[in-house]
Coordinates of C-alpha atoms and ligand atoms in Angstrom, one line a residue:
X13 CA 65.5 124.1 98.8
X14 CA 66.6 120.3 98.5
X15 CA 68.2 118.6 101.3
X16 CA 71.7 118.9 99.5
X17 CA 71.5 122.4 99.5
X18 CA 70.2 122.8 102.9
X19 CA 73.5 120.5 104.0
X20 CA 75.5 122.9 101.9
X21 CA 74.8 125.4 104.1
X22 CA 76.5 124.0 107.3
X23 CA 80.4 123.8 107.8
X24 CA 81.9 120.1 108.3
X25 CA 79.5 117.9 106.9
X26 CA 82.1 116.0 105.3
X27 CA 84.6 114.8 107.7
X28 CA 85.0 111.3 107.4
X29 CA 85.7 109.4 110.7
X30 CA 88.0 106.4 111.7
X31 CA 86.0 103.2 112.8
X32 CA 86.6 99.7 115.3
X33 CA 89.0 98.1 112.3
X34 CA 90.3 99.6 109.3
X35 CA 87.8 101.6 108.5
X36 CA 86.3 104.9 108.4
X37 CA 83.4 106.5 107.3
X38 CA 81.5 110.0 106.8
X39 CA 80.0 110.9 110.0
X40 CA 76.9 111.3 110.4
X41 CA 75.7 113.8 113.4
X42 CA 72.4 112.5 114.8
X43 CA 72.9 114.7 118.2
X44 CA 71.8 117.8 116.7
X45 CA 69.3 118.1 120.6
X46 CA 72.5 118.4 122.2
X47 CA 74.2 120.7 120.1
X48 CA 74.6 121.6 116.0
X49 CA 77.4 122.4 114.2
X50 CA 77.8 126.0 112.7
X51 CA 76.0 127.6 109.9
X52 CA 78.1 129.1 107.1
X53 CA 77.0 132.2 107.5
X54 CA 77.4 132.2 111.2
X55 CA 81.2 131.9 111.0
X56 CA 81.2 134.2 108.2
X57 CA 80.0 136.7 110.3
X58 CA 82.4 135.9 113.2
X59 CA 85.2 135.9 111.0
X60 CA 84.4 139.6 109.8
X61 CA 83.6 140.7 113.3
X62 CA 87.1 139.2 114.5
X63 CA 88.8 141.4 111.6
X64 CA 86.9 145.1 113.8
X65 CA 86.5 143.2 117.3
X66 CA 87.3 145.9 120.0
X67 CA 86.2 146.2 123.4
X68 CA 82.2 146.8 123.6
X69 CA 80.3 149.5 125.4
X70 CA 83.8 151.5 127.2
X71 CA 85.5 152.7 124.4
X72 CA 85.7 155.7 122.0
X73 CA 87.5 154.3 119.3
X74 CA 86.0 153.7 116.0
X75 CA 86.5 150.0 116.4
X76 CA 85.1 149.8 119.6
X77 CA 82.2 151.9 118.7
X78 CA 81.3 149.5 115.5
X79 CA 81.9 146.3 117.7
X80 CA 79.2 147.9 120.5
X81 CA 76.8 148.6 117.2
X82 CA 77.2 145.5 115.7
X83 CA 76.6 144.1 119.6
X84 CA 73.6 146.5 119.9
X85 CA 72.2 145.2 116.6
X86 CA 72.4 141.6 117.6
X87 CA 70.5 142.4 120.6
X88 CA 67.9 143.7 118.0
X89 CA 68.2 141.0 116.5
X90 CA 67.5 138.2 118.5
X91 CA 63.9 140.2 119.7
X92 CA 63.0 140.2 116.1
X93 CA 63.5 136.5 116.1
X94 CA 61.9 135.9 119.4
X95 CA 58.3 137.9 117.8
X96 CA 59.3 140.2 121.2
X97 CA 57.4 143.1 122.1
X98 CA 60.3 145.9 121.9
X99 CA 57.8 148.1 124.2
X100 CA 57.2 145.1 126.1
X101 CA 60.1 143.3 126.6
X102 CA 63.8 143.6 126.4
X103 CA 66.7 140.7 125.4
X104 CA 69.4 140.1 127.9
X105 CA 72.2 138.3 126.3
X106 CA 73.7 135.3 128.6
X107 CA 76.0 132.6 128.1
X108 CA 73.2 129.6 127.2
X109 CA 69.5 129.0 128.2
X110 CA 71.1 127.1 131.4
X111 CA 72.4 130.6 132.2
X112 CA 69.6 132.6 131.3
X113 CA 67.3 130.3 133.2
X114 CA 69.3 130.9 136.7
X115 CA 69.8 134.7 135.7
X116 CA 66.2 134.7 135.8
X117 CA 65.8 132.3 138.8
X118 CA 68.4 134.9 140.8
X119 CA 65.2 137.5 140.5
X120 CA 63.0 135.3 142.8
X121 CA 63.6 136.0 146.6
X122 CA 63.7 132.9 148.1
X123 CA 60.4 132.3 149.4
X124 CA 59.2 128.8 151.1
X125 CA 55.7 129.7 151.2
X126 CA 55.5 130.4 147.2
X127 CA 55.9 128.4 144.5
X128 CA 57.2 128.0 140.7
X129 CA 55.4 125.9 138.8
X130 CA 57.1 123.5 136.2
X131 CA 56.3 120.0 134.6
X132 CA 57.3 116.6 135.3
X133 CA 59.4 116.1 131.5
X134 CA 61.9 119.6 132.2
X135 CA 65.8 119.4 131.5
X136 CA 67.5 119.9 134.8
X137 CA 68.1 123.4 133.8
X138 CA 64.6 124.8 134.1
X139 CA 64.6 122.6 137.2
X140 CA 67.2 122.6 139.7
X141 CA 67.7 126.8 139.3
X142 CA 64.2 127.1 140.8
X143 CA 64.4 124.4 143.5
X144 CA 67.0 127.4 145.1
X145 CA 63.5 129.7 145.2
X146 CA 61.3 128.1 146.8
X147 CA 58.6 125.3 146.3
X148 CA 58.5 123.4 143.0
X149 CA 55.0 122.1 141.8
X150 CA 55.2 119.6 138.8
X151 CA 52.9 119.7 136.5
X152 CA 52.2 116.0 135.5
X153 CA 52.9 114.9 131.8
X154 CA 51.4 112.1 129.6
X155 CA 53.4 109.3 128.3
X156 CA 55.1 111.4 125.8
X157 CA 55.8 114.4 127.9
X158 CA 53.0 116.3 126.5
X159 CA 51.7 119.5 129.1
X160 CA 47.9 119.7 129.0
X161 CA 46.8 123.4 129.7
X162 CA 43.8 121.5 132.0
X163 CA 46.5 119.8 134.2
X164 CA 48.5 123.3 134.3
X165 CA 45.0 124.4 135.1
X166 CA 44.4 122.2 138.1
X167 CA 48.0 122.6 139.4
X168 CA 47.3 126.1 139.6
X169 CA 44.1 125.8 141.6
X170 CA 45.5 123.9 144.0
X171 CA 48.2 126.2 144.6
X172 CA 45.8 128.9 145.5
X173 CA 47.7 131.9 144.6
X174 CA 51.3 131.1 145.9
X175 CA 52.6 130.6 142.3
X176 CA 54.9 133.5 141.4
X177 CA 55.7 132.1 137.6
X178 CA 55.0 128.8 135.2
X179 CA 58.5 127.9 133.9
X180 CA 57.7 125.1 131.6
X181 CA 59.8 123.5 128.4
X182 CA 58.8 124.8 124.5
X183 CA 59.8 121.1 123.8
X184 CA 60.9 118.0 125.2
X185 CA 64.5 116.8 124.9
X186 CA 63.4 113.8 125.5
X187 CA 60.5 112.7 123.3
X188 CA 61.0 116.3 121.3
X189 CA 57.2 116.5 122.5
X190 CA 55.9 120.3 121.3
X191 CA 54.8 122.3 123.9
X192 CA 51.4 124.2 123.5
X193 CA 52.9 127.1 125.4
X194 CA 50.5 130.0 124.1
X195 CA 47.8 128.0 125.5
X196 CA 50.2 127.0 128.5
X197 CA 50.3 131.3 128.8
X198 CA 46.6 131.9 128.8
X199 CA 46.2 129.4 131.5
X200 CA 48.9 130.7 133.6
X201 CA 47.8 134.8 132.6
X202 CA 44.2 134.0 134.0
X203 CA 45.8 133.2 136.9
X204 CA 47.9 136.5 136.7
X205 CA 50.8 134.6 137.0
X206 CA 53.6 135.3 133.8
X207 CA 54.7 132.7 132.1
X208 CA 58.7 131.6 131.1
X209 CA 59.2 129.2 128.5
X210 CA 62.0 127.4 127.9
X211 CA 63.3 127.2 124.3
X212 CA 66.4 125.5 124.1
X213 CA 64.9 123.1 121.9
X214 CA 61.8 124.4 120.5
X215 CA 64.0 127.9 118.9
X216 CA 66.1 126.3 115.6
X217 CA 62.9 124.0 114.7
X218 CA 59.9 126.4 114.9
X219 CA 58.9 130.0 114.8
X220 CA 58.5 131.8 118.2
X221 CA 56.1 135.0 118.6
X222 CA 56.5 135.9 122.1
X223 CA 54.0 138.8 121.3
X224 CA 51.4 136.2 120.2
X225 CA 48.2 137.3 118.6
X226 CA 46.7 137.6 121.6
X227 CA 48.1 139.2 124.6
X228 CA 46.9 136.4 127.4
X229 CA 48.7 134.4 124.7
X230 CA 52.4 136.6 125.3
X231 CA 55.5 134.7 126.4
X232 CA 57.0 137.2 129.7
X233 CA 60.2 134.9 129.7
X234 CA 62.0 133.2 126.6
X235 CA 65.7 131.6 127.1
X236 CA 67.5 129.8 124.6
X237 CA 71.2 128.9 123.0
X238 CA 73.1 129.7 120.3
X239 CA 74.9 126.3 120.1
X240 CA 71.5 124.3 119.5
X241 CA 70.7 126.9 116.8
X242 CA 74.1 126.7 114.8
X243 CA 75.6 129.5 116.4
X244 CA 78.3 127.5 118.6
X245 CA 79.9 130.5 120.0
X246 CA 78.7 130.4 123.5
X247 CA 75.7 132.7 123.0
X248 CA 72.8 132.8 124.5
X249 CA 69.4 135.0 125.8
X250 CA 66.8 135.3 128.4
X251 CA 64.0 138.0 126.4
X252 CA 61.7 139.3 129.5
X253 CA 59.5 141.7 130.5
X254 CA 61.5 145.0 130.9
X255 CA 59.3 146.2 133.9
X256 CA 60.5 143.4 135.7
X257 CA 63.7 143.5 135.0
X258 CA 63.6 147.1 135.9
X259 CA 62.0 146.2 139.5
X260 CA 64.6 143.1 140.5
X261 CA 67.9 142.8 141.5
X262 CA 70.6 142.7 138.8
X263 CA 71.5 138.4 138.7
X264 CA 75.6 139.5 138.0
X265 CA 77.0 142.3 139.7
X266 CA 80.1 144.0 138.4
X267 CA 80.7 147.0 136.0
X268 CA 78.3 148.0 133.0
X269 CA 75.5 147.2 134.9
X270 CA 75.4 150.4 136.9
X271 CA 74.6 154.1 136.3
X272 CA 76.2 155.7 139.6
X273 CA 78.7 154.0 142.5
X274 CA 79.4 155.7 145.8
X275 CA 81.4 153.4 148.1
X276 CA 78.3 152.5 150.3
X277 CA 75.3 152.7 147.4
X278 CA 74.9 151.8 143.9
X279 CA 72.1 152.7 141.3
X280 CA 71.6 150.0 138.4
X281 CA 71.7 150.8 134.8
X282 CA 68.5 150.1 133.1
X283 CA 67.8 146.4 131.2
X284 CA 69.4 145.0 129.5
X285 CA 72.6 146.4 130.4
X286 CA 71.6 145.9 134.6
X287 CA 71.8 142.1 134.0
X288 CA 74.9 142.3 131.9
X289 CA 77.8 143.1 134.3
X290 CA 81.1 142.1 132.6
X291 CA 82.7 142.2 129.5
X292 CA 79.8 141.1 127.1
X293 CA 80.7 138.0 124.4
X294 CA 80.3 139.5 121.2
X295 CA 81.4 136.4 119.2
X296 CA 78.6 134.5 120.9
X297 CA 75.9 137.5 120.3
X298 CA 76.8 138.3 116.8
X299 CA 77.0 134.5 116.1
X300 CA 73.7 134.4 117.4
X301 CA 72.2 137.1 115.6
X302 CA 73.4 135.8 111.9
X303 CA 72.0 132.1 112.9
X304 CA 68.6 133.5 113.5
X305 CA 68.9 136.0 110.3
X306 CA 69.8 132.4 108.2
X307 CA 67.2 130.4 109.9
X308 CA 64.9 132.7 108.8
X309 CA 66.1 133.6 105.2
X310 CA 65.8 129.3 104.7
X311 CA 62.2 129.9 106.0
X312 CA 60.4 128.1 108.7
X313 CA 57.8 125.8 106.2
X314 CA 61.5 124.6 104.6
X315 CA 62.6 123.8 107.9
X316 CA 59.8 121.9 109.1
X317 CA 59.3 120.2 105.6
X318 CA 62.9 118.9 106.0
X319 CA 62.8 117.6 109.8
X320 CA 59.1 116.3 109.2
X321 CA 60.6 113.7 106.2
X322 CA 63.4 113.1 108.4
X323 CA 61.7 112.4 111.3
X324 CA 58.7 110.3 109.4
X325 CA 61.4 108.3 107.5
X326 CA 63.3 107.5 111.1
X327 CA 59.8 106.9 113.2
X328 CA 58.2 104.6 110.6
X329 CA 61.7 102.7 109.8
X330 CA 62.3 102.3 113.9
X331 CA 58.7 100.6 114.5
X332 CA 59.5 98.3 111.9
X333 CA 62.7 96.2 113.7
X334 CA 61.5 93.8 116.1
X335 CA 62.5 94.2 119.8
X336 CA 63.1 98.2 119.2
X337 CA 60.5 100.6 121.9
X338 CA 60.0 104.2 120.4
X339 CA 59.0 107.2 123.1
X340 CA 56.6 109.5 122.4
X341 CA 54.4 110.6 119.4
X342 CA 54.0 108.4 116.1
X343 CA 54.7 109.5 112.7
X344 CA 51.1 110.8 112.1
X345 CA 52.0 113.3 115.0
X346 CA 54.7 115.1 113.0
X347 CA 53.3 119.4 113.6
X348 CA 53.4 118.4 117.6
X349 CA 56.8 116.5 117.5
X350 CA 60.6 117.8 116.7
X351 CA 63.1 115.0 114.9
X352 CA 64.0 114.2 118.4
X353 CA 63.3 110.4 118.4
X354 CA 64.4 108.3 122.5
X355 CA 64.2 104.5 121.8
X356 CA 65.4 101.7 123.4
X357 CA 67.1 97.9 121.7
X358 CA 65.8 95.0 123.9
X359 CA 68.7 93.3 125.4
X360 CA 71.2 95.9 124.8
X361 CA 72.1 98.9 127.5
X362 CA 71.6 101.8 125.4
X363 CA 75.5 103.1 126.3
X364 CA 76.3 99.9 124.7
X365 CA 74.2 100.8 121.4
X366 CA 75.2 104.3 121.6
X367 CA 78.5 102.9 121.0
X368 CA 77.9 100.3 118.4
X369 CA 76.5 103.1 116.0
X370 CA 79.7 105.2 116.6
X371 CA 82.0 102.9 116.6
X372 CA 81.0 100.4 113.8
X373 CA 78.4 102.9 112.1
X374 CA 80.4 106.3 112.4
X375 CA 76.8 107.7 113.4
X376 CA 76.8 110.0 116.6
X377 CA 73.9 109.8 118.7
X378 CA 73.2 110.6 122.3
X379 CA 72.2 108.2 125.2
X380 CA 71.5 108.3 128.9
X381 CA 69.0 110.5 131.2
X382 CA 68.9 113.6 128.8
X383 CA 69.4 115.5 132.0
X384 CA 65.8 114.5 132.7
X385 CA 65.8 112.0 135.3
X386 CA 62.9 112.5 136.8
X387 CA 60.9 112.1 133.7
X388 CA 63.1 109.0 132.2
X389 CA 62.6 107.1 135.4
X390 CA 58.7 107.0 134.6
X391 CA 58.8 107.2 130.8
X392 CA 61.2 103.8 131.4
X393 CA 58.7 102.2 133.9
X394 CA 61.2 101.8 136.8
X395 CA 59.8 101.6 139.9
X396 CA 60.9 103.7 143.4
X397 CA 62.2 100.8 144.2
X398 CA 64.6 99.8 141.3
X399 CA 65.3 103.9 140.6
X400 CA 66.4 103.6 144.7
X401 CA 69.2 100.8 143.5
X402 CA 70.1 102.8 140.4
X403 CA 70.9 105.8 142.7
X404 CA 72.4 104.2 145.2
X405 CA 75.0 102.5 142.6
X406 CA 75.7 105.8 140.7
X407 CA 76.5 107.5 144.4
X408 CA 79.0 104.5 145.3
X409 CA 80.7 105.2 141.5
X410 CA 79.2 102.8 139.2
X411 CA 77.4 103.5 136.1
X412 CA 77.7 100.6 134.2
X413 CA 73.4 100.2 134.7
X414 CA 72.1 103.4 134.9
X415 CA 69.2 103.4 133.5
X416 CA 68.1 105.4 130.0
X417 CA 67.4 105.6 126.5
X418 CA 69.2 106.4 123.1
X419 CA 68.2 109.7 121.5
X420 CA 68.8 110.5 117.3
X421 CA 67.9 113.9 117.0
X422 CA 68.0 115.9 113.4
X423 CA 69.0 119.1 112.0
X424 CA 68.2 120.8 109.1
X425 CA 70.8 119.8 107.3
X426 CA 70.6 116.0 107.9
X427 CA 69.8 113.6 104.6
X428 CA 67.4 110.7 104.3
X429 CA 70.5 108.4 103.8
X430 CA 71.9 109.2 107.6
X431 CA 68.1 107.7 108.5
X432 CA 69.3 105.0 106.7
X433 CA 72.2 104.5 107.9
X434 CA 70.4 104.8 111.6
X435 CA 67.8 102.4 110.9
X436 CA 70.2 99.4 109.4
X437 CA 72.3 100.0 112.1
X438 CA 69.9 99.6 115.0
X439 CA 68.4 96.7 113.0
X440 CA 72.1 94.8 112.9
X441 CA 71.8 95.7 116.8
X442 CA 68.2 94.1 117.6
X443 CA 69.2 91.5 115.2
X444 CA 72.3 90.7 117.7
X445 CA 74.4 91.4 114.3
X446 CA 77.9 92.9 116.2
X447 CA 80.4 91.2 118.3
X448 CA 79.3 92.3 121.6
X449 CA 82.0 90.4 123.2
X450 CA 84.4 93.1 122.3
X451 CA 82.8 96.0 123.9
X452 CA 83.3 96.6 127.8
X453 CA 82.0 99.0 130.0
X454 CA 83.8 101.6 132.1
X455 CA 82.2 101.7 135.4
X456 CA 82.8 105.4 136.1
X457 CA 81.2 106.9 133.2
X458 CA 79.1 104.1 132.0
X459 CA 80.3 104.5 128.2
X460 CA 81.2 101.4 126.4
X461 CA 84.5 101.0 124.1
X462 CA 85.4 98.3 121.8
X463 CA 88.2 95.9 123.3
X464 CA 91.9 98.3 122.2
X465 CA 90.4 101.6 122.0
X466 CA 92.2 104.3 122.7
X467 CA 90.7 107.4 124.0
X468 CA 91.5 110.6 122.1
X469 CA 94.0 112.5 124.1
X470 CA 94.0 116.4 123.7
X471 CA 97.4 116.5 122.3
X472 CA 96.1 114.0 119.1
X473 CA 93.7 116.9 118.3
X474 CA 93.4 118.3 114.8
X475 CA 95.5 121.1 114.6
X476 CA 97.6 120.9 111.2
X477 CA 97.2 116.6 111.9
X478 CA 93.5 115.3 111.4
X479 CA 95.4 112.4 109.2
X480 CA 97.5 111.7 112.6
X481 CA 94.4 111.7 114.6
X482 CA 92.7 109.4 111.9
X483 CA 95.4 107.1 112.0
X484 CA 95.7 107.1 115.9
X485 CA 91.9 106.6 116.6
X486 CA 92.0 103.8 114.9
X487 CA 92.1 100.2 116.4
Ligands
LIG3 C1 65.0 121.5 127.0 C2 66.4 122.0 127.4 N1 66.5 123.0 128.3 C3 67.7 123.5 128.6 C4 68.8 123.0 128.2 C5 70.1 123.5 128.6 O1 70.7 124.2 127.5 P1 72.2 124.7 127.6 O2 73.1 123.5 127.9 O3 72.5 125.3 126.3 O4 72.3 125.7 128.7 C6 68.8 121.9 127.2 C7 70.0 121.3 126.7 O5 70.1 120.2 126.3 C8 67.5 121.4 126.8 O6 67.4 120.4 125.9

């Protein structure tokens, strides 16, 4: 498959967007780490489940019983993906990995004396969730937040049996550093601890076997989201061992997740259904499921063949413009990186070159702490001293310096001439080539606007109008 056609696969890749000045351009979506837009065939298969959508699970209609089956067969789905073990494990569907991570966190009695292991480069997500639980150890990282199964291996050591799980990253949204996590697994497994892995990142961009070849090798835990994988429907799924789901608490209490209710006892359904109280989101599941059925029809060696030229193209172009610092692992790293590139423009805050690509370059990219701050602060090089004043101005209301990094981060459908667009623009940056007199900062949030820009408002939005919102955006 050529690029074009891969790009043909995705819905609004076209949209041109208004500019600073008269101006406009086709936008190009660099901030696929964050989120990507749909698949074709994702909201195909929405828009067919919307024509038979009924309630799932409680009714006897025929429409309800083919939404519950088509609900049921997502679920299938997604282990099918995730290389799960269907005598092993079993797929609770959540909201995002966010969700799935603290569903899972909610079946660990809080417990100062034990601890859950993580590593120093996680997303607040597979962080703070834990930090409810009990101790956190932190696995260190190296520069480019790889995890070395020898440090996971000390760590454990020295906690001398108190871990209860290793809840590490499949990849980092920072440096898009790939995780050796069946290795990770064996390490934690010798232990006898299990193993979660978080693969919010790692899911569109690389095969996952849970099951592994080997079975010190298996995942217990996998979480991930729909809306990185091109399924923005507000799907998710935590995929865990069913035995302990069967021995734990449900995380949501509320109807469908019980068998029998007196008024003073309950008994819980089996998992899944015990950890999916509530009316179930069958957009987001089904949206889920036909994402992971696409990404698998493209096939993963087109995938990686894609985002490796992408990500080569970006890496070698960025260490070519003077004054410009690239995180992580080089271009002769691609099969342990993702096309998630952090760099910084010497000089220039990255919120204000963040803007300058959107606003002058119609490019979208992400910049800031990644939700990572922990990590950023050493990747950066800021001292405990200078992080201390960071803080300390954030908590009194002012961003303007927070410290971070810009992020460009690909998706499968992205084209060499977006890298190109990327690399001339950051170059026109370094090169002081943009009238940074016109941009000012807004304190509270940190962003950067060009002097006269006015802030979409939610009444300008598309709807019939996207020539009204054109004409209104522009300054
Ligand atoms: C590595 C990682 N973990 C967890 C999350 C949280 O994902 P979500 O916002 O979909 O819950 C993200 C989101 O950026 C992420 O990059």
């Amino acid at each position: 498959m050529t690029n074009a056609d891969l790009r043909s696969l995705i819905v609004g890749v076209e949209h041109v967007v208004p500019l600073a000045g008269v101006r406009e351009l086709p936008y190009a979506n660099l901030d696929n780490a964050a989120s990507t837009p749909a698949l074709k065939a994702v909201k195909a298969e929405v828009d067919r489940l919307l024509e038979w959508y009924a309630s799932v699970h409680r009714g006897a209609g025929y429409k309800s019983q083919l939404a519950s089956a088509w609900y049921e067969k997502a679920r299938e789905t997604v282990a099918e993906f995730a290389g799960a073990d269907p005598d092993y494990h079993s797929v609770i569907l959540t909201h995002n990995t966010t969700d799935a991570i603290n569903r899972l966190a909610a079946k660990f009695p809080r417990d100062n004396d034990r601890s859950v292991v993580i590593s120093h480069v996680e997303h607040h997500a597979n962080d703070l969730p834990w930090r409810e639980r009990g101790r956190v150890v932190r696995v260190p990282v190296s520069p480019a937040g790889e995890i070395d199964p020898d440090e996971l291996e000390r760590t454990l050591r020295r906690e001398g049996g108190k871990a209860r799980l290793v809840s590490v990253t499949g990849a980092s949204n920072v440096t898009g550093t790939i995780q050796p996590i069946h290795e990770l697994a064996r390490v934690a497994h010798d232990h006898g601890i299990p193993i979660a892995i978080d693969a919010a990142q790692l899911a569109a961009h690389v095969p996952v076997e849970m099951s592994g070849t080997d079975e010190r090798e298996r995942i217990d835990f996998l979480m991930l989201s729909g809306h990185k994988m091109y399924a923005p429907f507000g799907g998710g799924a935590l995929i865990g061992s069913r035995e302990f789901f069967a021995s734990r608490e449900p995380s949501v209490r509320g109807g469908g997740a019980v068998k029998v209710v007196e008024s003073n006892a309950v008994d819980w359904a089996d998992p899944p259904e015990r950890d999916e109280a509530g009316s179930p989101n069958v957009a987001g599941a089904v949206a889920l499921a036909a994402a992971m059925r696409e990404l698998r029809r493209i096939g993963a060696d087109v995938l990686e063949d894609a985002e490796h030229r992408l990500t080569r193209h970006c890496l070698e172009g960025l260490a070519e413009i003077d004054g410009v610092t690239v995180y992580g692992l080089g271009a002769g790293e691609l099969d342990r990186r993702l096309g998630v590139i952090a760099f910084n423009v010497e000089g220039v805050p990255h919120a204000l070159v963040a803007a300058v690509l959107a606003h002058e370059h119609g490019i979208g990219v992400r910049n800031g702490c990644f939700c990572a701050q922990p990590f950023l602060t050493d990747m950066l090089g800021i001292d405990e001293e200078a992080a201390q004043r960071f803080r300390d101005a954030i908590r009194a209301g002012d961003h303007s310096h927070t410290p971070g990094a810009v992020r460009a981060s690909f998706g499968l459908y992205n084209v060499e001439d977006e890298v190109d667009r990327l690399l001339e623009a950051v170059a026109a940056v370094a090169a002081g080539r943009f009238d940074r007199a016109r941009y000012r900062v807004d304190p509270a949030t940190g962003e950067y606007r060009p002097a006269g820009h006015v802030p979409l408002r939610d009444h300008e939005l598309l709807f019939n109008g996207q020539p009204q919102l054109m004409k209104r955006a522009r300054v």
